[in-house]
Every structure is written in structure tokens, then in C-alpha cells.
PDB file of C-alpha atoms in Angstrom:
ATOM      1  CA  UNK A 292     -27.862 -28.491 -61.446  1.00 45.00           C
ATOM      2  CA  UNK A 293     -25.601 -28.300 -58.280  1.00 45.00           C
ATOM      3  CA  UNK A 294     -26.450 -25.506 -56.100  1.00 46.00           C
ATOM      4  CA  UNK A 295     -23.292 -23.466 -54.387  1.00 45.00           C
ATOM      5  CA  UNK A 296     -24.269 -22.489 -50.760  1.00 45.00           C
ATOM      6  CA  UNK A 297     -22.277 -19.615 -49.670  1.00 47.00           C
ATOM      7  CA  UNK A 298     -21.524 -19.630 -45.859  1.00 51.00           C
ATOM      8  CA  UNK A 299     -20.338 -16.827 -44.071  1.00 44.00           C
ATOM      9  CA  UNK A 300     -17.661 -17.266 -41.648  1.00 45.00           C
ATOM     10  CA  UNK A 301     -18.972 -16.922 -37.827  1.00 47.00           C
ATOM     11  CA  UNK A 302     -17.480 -14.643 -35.980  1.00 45.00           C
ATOM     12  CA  UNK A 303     -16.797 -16.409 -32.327  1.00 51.00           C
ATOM     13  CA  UNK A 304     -15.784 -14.964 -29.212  1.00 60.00           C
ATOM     14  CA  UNK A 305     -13.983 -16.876 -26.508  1.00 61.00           C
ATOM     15  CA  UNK A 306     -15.371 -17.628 -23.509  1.00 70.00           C
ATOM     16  CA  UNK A 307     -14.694 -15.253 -20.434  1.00 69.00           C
ATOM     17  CA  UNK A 308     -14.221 -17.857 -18.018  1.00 74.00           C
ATOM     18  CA  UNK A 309     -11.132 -18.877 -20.436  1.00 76.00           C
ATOM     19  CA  UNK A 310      -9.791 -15.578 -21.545  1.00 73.00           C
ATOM     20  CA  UNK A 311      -9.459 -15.014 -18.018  1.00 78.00           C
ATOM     21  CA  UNK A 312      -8.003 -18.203 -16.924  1.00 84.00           C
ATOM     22  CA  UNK A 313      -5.274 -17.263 -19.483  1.00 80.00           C
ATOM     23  CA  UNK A 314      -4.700 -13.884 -18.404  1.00 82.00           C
ATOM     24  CA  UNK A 315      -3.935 -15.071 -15.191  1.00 85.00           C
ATOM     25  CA  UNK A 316      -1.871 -17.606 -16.257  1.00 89.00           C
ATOM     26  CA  UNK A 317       0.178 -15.345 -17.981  1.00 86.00           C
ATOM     27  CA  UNK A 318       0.475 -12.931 -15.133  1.00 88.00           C
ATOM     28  CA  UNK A 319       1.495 -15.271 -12.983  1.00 89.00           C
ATOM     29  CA  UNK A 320       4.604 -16.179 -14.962  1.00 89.00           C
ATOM     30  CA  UNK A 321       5.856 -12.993 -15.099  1.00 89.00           C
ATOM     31  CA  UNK A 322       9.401 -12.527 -13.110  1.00 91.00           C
ATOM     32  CA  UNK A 323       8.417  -9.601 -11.912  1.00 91.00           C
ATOM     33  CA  UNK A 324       5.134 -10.655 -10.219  1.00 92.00           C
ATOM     34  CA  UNK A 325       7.159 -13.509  -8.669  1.00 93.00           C
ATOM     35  CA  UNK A 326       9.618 -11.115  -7.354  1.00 94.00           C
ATOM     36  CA  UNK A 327       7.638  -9.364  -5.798  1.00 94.00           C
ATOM     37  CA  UNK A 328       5.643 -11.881  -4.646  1.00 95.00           C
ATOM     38  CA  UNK A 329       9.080 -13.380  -2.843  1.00 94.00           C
ATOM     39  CA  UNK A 330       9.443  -9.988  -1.314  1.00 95.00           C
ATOM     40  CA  UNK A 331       6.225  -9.765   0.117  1.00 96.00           C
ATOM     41  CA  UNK A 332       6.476 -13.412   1.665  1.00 95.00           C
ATOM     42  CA  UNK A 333       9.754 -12.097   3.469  1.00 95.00           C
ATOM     43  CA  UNK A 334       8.135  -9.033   5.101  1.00 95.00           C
ATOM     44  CA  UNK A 335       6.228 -11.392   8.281  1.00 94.00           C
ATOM     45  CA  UNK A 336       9.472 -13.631   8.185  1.00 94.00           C
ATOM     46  CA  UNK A 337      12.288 -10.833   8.378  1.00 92.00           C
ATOM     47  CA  UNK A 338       9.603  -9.131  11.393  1.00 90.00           C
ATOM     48  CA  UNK A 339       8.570 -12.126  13.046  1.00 88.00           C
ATOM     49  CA  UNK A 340      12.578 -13.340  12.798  1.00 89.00           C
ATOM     50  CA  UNK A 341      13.865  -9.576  13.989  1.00 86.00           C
ATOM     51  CA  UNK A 342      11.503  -9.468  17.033  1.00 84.00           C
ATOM     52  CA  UNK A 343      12.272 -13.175  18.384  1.00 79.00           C
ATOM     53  CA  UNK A 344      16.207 -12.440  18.257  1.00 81.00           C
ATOM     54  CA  UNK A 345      15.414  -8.984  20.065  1.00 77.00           C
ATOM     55  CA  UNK A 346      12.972 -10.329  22.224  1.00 61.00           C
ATOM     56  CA  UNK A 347      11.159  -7.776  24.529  1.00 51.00           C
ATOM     57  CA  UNK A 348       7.582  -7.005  25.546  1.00 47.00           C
ATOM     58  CA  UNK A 349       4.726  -4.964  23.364  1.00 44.00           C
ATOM     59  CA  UNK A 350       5.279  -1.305  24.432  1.00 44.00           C
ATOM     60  CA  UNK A 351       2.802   0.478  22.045  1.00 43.00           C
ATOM     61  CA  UNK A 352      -0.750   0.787  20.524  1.00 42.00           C
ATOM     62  CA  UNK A 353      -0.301   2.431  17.379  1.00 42.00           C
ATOM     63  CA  UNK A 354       0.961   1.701  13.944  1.00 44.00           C
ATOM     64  CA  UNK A 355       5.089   1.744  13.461  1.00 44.00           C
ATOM     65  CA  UNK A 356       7.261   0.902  16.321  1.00 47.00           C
ATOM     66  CA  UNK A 357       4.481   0.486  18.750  1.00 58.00           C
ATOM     67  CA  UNK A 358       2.629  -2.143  16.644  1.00 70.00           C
ATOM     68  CA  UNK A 359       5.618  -4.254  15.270  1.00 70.00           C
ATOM     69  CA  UNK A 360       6.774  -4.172  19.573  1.00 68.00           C
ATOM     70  CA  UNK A 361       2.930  -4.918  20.453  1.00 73.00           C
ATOM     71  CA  UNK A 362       4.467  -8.658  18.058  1.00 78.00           C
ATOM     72  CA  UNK A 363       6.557  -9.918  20.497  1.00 73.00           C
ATOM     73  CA  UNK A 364       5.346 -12.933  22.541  1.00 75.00           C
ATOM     74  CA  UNK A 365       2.344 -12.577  20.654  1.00 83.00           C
ATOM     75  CA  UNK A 366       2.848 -14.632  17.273  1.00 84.00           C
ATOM     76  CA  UNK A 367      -1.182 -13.871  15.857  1.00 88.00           C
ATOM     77  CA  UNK A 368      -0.424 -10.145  15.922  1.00 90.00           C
ATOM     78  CA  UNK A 369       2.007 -10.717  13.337  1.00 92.00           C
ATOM     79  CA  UNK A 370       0.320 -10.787  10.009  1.00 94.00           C
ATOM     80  CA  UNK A 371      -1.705  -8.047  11.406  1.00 93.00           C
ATOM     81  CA  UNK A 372       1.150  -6.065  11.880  1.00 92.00           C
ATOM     82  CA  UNK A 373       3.089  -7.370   8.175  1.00 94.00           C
ATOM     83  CA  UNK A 374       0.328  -6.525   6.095  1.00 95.00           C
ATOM     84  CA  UNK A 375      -0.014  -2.907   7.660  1.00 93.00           C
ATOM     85  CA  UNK A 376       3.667  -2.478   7.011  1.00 93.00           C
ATOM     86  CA  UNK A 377       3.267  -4.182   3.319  1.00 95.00           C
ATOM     87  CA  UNK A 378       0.483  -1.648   2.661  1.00 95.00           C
ATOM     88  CA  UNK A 379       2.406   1.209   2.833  1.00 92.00           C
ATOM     89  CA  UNK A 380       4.655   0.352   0.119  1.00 92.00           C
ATOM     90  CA  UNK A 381       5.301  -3.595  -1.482  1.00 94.00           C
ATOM     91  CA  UNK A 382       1.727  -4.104  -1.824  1.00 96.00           C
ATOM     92  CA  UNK A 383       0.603  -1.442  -3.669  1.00 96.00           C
ATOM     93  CA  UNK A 384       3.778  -1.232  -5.649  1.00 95.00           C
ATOM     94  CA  UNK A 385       2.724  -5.070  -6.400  1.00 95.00           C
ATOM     95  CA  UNK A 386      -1.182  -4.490  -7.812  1.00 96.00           C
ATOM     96  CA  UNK A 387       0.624  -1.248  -9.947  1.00 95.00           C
ATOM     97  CA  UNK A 388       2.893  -3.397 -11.459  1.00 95.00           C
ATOM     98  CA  UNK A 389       0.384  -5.714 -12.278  1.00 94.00           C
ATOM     99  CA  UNK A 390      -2.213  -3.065 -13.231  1.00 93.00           C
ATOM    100  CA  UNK A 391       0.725  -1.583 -15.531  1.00 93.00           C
ATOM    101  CA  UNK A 392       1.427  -4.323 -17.439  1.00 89.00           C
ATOM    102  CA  UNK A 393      -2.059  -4.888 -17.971  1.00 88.00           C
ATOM    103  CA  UNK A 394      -2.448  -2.512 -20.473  1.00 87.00           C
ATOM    104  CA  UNK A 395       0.305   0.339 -20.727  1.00 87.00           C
ATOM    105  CA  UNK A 396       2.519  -3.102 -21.144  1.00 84.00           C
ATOM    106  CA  UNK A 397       0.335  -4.512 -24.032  1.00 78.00           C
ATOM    107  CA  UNK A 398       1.047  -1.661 -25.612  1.00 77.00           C
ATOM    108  CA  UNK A 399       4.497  -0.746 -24.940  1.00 78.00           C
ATOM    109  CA  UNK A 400       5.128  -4.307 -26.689  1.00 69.00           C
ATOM    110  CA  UNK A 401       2.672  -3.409 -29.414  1.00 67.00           C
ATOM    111  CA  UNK A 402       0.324  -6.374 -28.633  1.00 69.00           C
ATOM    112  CA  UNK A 403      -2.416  -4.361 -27.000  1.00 65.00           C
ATOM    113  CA  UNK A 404      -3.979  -3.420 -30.835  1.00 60.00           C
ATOM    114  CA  UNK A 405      -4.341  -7.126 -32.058  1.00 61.00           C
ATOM    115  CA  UNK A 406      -6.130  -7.257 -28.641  1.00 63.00           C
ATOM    116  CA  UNK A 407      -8.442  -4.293 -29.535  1.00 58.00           C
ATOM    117  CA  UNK A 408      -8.783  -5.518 -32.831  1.00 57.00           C
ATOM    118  CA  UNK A 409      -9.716  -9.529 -31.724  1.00 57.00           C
ATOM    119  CA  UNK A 410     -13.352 -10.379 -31.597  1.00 55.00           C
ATOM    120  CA  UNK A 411     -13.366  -9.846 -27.961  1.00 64.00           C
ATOM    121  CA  UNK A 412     -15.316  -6.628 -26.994  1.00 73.00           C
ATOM    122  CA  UNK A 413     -13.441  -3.812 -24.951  1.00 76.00           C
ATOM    123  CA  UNK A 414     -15.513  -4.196 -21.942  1.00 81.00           C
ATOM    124  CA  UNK A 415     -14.560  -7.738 -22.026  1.00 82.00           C
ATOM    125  CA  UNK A 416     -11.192  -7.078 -22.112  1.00 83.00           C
ATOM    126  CA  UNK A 417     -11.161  -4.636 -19.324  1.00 87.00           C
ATOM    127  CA  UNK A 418     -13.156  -7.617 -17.316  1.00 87.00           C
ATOM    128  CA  UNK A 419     -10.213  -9.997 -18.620  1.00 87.00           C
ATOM    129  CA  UNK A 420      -7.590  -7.788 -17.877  1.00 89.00           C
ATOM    130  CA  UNK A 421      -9.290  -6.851 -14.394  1.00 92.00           C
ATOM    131  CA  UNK A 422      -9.136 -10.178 -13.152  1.00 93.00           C
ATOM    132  CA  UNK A 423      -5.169 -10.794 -13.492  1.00 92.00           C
ATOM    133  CA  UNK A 424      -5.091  -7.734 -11.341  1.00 94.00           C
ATOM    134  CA  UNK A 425      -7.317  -9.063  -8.551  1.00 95.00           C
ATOM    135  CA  UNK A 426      -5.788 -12.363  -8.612  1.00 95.00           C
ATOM    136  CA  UNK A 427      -2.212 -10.398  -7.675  1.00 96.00           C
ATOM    137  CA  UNK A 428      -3.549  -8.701  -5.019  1.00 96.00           C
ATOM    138  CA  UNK A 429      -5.872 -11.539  -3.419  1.00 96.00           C
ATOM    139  CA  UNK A 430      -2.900 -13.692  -3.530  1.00 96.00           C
ATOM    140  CA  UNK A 431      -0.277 -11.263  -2.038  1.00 96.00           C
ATOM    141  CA  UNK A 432      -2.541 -10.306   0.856  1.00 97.00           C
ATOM    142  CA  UNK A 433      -3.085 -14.277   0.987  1.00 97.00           C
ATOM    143  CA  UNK A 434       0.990 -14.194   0.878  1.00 96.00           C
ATOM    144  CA  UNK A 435       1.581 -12.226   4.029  1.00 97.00           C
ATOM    145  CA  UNK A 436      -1.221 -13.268   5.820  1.00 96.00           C
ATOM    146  CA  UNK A 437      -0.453 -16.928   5.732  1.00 96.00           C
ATOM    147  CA  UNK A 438       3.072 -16.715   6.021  1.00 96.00           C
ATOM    148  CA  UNK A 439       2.444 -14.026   8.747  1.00 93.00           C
ATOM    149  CA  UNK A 440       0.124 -16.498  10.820  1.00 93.00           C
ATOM    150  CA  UNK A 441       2.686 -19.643  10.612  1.00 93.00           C
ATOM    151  CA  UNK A 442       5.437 -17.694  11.340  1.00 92.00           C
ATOM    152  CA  UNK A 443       3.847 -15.877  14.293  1.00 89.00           C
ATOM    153  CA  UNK A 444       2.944 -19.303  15.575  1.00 88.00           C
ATOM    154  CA  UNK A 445       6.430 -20.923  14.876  1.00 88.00           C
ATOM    155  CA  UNK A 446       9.332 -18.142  15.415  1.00 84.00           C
ATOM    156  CA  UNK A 447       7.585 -15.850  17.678  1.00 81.00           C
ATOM    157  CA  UNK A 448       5.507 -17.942  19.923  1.00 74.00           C
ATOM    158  CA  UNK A 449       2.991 -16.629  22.713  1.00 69.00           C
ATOM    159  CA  UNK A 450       0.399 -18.120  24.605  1.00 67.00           C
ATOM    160  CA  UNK A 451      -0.965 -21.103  22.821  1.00 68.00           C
ATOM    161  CA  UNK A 452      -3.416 -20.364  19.864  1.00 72.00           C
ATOM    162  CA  UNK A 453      -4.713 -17.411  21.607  1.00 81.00           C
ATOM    163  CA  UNK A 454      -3.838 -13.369  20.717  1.00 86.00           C
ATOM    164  CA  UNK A 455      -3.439 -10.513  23.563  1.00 86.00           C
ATOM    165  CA  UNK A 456      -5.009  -7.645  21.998  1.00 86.00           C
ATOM    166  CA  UNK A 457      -3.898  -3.977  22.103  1.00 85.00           C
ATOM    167  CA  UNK A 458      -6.619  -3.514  24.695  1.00 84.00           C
ATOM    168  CA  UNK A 459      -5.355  -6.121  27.275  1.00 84.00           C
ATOM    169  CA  UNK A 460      -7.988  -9.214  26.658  1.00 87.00           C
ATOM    170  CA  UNK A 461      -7.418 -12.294  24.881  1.00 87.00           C
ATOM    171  CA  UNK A 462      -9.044 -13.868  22.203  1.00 89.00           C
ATOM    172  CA  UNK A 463      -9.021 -17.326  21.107  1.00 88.00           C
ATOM    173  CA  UNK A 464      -7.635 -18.845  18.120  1.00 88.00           C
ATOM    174  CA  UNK A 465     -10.958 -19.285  15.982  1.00 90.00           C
ATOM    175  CA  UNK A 466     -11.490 -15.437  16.385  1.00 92.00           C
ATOM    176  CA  UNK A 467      -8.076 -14.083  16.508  1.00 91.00           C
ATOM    177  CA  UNK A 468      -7.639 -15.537  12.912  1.00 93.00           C
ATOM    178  CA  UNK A 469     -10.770 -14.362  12.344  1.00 94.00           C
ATOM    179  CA  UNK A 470      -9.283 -10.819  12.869  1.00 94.00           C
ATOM    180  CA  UNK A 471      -6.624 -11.745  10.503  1.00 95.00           C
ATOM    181  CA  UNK A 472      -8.909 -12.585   7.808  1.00 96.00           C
ATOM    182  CA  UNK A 473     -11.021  -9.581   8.348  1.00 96.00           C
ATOM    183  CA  UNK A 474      -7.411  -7.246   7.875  1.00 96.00           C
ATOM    184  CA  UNK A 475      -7.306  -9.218   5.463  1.00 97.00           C
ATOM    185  CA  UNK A 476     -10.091  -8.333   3.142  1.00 97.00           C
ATOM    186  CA  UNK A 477     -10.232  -5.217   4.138  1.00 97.00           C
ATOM    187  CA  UNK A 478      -6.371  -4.827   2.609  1.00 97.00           C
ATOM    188  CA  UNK A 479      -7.668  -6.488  -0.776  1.00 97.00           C
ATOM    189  CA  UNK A 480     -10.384  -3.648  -1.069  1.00 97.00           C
ATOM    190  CA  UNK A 481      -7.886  -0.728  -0.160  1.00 97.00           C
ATOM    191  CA  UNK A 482      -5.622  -2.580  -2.720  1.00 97.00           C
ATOM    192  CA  UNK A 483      -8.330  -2.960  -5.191  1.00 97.00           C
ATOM    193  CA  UNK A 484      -8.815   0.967  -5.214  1.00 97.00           C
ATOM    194  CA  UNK A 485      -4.913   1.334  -5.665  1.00 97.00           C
ATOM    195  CA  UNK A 486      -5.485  -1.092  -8.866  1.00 96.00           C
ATOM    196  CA  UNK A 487      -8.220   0.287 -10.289  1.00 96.00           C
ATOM    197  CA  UNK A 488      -6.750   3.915 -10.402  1.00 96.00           C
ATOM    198  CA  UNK A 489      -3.170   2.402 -11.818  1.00 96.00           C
ATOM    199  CA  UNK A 490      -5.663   0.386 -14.339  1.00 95.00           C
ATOM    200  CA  UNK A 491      -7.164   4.009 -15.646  1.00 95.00           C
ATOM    201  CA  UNK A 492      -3.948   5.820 -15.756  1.00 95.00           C
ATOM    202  CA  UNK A 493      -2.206   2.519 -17.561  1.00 93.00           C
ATOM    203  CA  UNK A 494      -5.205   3.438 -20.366  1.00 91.00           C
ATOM    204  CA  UNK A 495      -3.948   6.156 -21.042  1.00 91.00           C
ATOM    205  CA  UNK A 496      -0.032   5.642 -21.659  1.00 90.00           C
ATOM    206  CA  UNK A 497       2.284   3.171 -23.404  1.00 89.00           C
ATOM    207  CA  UNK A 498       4.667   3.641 -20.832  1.00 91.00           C
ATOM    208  CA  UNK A 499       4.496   1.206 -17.747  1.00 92.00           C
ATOM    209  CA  UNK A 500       6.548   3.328 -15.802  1.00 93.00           C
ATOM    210  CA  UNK A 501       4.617   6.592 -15.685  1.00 94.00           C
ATOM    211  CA  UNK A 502       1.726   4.339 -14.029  1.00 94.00           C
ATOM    212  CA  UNK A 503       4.177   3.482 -11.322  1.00 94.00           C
ATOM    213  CA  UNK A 504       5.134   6.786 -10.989  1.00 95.00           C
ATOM    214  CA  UNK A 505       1.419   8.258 -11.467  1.00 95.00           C
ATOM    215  CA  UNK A 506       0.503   5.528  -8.961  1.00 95.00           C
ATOM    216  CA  UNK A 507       3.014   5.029  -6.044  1.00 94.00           C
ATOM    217  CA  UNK A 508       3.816   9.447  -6.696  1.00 95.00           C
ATOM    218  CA  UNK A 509      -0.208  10.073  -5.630  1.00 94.00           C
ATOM    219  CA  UNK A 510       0.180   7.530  -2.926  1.00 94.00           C
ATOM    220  CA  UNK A 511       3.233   9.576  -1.379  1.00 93.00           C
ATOM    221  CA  UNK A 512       1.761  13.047  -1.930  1.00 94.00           C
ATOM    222  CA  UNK A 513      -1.524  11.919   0.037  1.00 93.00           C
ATOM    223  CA  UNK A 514       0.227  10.672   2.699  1.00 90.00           C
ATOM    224  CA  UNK A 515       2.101  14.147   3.327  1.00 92.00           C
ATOM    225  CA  UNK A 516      -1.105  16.007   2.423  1.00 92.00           C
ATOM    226  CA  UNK A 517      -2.606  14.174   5.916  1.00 88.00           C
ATOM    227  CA  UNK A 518       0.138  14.852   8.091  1.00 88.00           C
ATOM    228  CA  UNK A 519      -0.431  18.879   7.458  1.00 89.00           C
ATOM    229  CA  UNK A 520      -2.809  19.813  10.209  1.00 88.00           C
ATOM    230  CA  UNK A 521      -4.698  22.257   8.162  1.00 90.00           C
ATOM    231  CA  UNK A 522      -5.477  20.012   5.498  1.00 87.00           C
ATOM    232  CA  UNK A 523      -7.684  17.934   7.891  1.00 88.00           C
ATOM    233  CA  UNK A 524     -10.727  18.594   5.953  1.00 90.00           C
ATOM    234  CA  UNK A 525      -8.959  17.014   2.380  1.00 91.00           C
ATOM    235  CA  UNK A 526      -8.805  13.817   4.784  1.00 89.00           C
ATOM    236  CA  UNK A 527     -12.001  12.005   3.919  1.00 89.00           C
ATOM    237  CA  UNK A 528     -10.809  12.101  -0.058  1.00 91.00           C
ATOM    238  CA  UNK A 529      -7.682  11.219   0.360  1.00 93.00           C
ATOM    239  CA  UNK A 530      -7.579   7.274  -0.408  1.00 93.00           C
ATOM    240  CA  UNK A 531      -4.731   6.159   1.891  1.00 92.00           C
ATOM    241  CA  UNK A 532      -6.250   8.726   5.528  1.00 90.00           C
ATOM    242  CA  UNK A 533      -7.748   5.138   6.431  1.00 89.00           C
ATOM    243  CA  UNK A 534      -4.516   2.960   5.728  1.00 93.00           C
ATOM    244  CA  UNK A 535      -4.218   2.466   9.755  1.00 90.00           C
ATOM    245  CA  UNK A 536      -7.732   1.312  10.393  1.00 92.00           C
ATOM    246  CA  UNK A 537      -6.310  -2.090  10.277  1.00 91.00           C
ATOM    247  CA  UNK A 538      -4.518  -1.508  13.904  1.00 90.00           C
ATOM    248  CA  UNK A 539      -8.407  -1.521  15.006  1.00 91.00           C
ATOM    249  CA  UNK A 540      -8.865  -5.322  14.621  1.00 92.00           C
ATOM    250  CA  UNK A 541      -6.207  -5.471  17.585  1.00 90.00           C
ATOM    251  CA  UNK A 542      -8.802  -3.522  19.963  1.00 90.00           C
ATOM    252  CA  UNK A 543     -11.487  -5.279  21.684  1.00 88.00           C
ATOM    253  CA  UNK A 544     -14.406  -4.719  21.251  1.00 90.00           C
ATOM    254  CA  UNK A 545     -13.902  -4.434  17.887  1.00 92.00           C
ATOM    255  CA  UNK A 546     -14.263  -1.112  16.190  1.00 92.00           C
ATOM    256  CA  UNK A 547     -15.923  -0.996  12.994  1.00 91.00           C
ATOM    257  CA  UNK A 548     -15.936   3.378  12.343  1.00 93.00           C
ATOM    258  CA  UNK A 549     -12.209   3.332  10.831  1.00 92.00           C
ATOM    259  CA  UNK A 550     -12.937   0.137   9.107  1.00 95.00           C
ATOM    260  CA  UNK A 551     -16.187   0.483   7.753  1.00 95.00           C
ATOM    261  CA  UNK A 552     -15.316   4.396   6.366  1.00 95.00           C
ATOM    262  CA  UNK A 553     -12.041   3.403   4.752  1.00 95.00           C
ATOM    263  CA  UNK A 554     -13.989   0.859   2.544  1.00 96.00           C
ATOM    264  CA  UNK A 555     -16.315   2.842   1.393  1.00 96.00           C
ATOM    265  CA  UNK A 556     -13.436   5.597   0.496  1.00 96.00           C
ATOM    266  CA  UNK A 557     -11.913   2.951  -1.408  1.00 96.00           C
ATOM    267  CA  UNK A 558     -15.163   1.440  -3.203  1.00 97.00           C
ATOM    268  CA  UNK A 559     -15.464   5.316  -4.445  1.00 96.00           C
ATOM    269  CA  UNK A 560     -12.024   5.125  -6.026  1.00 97.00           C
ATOM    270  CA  UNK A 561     -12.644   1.640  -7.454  1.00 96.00           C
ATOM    271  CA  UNK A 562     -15.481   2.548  -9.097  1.00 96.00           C
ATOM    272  CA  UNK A 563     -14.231   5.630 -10.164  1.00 96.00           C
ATOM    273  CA  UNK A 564     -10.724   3.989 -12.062  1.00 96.00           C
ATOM    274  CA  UNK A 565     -12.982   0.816 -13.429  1.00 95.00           C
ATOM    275  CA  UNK A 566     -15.368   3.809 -14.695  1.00 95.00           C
ATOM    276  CA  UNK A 567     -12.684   5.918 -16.771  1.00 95.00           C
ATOM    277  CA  UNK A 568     -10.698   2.704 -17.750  1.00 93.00           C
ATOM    278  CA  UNK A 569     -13.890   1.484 -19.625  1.00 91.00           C
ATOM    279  CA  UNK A 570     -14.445   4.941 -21.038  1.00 92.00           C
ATOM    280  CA  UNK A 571     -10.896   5.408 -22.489  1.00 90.00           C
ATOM    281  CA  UNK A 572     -10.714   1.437 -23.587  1.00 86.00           C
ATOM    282  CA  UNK A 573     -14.145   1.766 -25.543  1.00 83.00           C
ATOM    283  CA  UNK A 574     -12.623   5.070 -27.319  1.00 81.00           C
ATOM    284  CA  UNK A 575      -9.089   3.836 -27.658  1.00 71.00           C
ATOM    285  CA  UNK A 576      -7.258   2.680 -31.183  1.00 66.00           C
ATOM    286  CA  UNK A 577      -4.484   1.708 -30.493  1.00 55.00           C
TER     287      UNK A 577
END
């Protein structure tokens, strides 16, 4: 007598490590990720290239026209002075687009329900979808900051391997890109908070565009809610108030207030959007 075992299929999930390794793949291969990418590797270059042809000494100590002068014959300012420029417009245009086609994308193209419906978990998926987003905006700070730094060193010049802060010393090369890499991360974090709101508003919609428009529209309404004097108390909620602390890493000594309170503003927002894209993602059909 031949007994029949009856096996019940297994249901497997993939391993994070590689559901994430092919998000990212795929997000890097998108056109527009590269193009903007390409944009954001021209911002130090079209500075750094503007300022040598113009020439002229640093007349300023404030972000804008004072900051991008403060540049010239004085090559480690540079990426300072590129990503504080990127920030108020290509970069967080660049984690939106990312953070839009992370899941109002899926679903524009009708892919994002096999996703919901795949033996991956929704939390997971968040986690997958998550990381595409970080890796765009580690990589486009990365961008400017490294192309910032050679082309500070190469078109605009200075003394050598040293940076003349805003404050009239001069720091050596091991801590002026220190400063750099400090602007740095603190850019990823304020950029991090821009993706994790576009990442809750992109659960909500099909349509990639309204997060751009949700996104980069909130983005230009705070900035003219701070510049209306009695509206200073909305200042400490408004996410992009702290957008100029990076200009501090140009003082000396170093001051940490602007810094230091514009992170944690951010951290609030980041773990505010992650919050409400789980909720909606856990809840969502379709």
C-alpha cells in the first residue's frame, strides 16, 4: 500500500537585504534620477567655473550673494556653498521624485497591487521602498559635495589645502573637509525629512505629480511663511526655518545651536511621514 504525502507549498519571503539591493538597482536606472543627478553635479561646477572667470574677493557672511562671493580664492568653501544653493531647490526636487515614484509611481503603472499582494509584508515594503529613497539622497549630497571639493581645489584655487572661514581664521585641510562632511550629513537628514513627507503623501495618490506638487508647493509656502515678521513664532515648525544653518560650519568656533535644532526639526518630520506612510500602506488595497 503506497502512502500519498500531501505537501503544502511554503510560502517564502525574499530576503530584505535583496529586495532592497533591487530596489535600488532599479532606481538607479531611471532617466530621471540620472538627470537629475547630472544637474546636481553641475551646480559646484557652473559656481566654482562663474566665480574663477569673475574673479573678486569674498564680500559677505550670509547665505546668497554673500556666501557664493565668500567662494572666491577660497576653493573648500565651495561645496559648502553648492549644497546650500542645491537645498533650496534640485535636491529636494531630487528625493521627491524619487519618493514619488516609489509608490504613487507603482501605482500609476498598476504594479504597486502585485506588490501588496506578493508575500512580502507592507512594512517590508515601506523598508524596501525607503531605502531607494535614501540611497538618492546620500548619493546626491555625495554628488555635490565631491564634485564641489575637486572643483574648489582645481578651478577656484586658494591657499593650499587650507579654508579661510567666514570669521577670518583658517583651518586646515583635514578639518575644513571635515566641515564639508559635517554640511554634509546634516543636508542628508534635512533631505531625509523632505523624503519621508513626499513618501506619506505618495501613499496616498496614484498620481506622481501631486507629490511633487504637495512636496516642493509646502516647501515654497514655508519659506514665505518665515519671511513674514509676525509669523516668527510658526518658525520652529516650519521644516525648511533651519535650511541656512549650514552657513555656520564656515564660522569658527563652530556653532552647533542652528545645527543641532534644525536636525531635530527634521527627525520630527521624518518620523512623522515614515509613521503615516506605514499606517496608510498597512490599510491600503490597491
Amino acid at each position: 500500500m503506497t502512502t500519498l504525502e500531501t505537501r503544502t507549498p511554503t510560502r517564502t519571503t525574499a530576503p530584505l537585504g535583496r529586495l532592497a539591493a533591487a530596489e535600488v538597482r532599479w532606481v538607479l536606472r531611471r532617466p530621471r534620477t540620472l538627470v537629475l543627478l547630472g544637474l546636481l553635479a553641475l551646480v559646484p561646477v557652473a559656481i566654482g567655473v562663474g566665480i574663477a572667470l569673475t574673479g573678486g574677493p569674498g564680500d559677505g557672511d550670509r547665505d546668497g550673494p554673500g556666501l557664493v562671493a565668500a567662494v572666491a580664492g577660497n576653493g573648500l568653501v565651495l561645496p559648502i556653498a553648492a549644497m546650500g544653493l542645491a537645498l533650496t531647490l534640485l535636491l529636494p526636487l531630487t528625493v521627491a521624485t524619487a519618493s514619488a515614484d516609489a509608490l504613487a509611481g507603482e501605482a500609476s503603472h498598476g504594479t504597486l497591487r502585485g506588490l501588496l499582494l506578493a508575500p512580502v509584508g507592507r512594512t517590508r515594503l515601506v523598508v524596501m521602498k525607503a531605502v531607494g529613497v535614501v540611497t538618492v539622497a546620500v548619493l546626491a549630497v555625495l554628488l555635490v559635495a565631491v564634485v564641489g571639493v575637486i572643483t574648489g581645489l582645481v578651478v577656484v584655487g586658494g591657499p593650499s589645502g587650507t579654508m579661510i572661514t567666514l570669521s577670518g581664521t583658517t583651518l586646515g585641510l583635514g578639518e575644513a573637509l571635515g566641515r564639508v562632511l559635517l554640511v554634509a550629513a546634516w543636508t542628508v537628514v534635512q533631505l531625509l525629512a523632505v523624503a519621508a513627507v513626499a513618501l506619506a503623501v505618495s501613499a496616498f495618490t496614484e498620481h506622481p505629480l501631486v507629490v511633487l506638487a504637495a512636496v516642493l508647493g509646502g516647501l515654497i509656502v514655508f519659506g514665505v511663511l518665515a519671511a513674514i515678521p509676525s509669523l516668527e513664532w510658526l518658525q520652529p515648525l516650519l521644516l525648511t526655518s533651519g535650511w541656512s544653518a549650514g552657513t555656520d560650519a564656515l564660522r569658527d568656533p563652530l556653532p552647533l545651536d542652528g545645527l543641532v535644532s534644525s536636525t531635530g526639526r527634521a527627525l520630527v518630520y521624518l518620523v512623522l511621514g515614515v509613521g503615516i506612510t506605514v499606517w496608510r500602506m498597512r490599510r491600503r488595497d490597491g
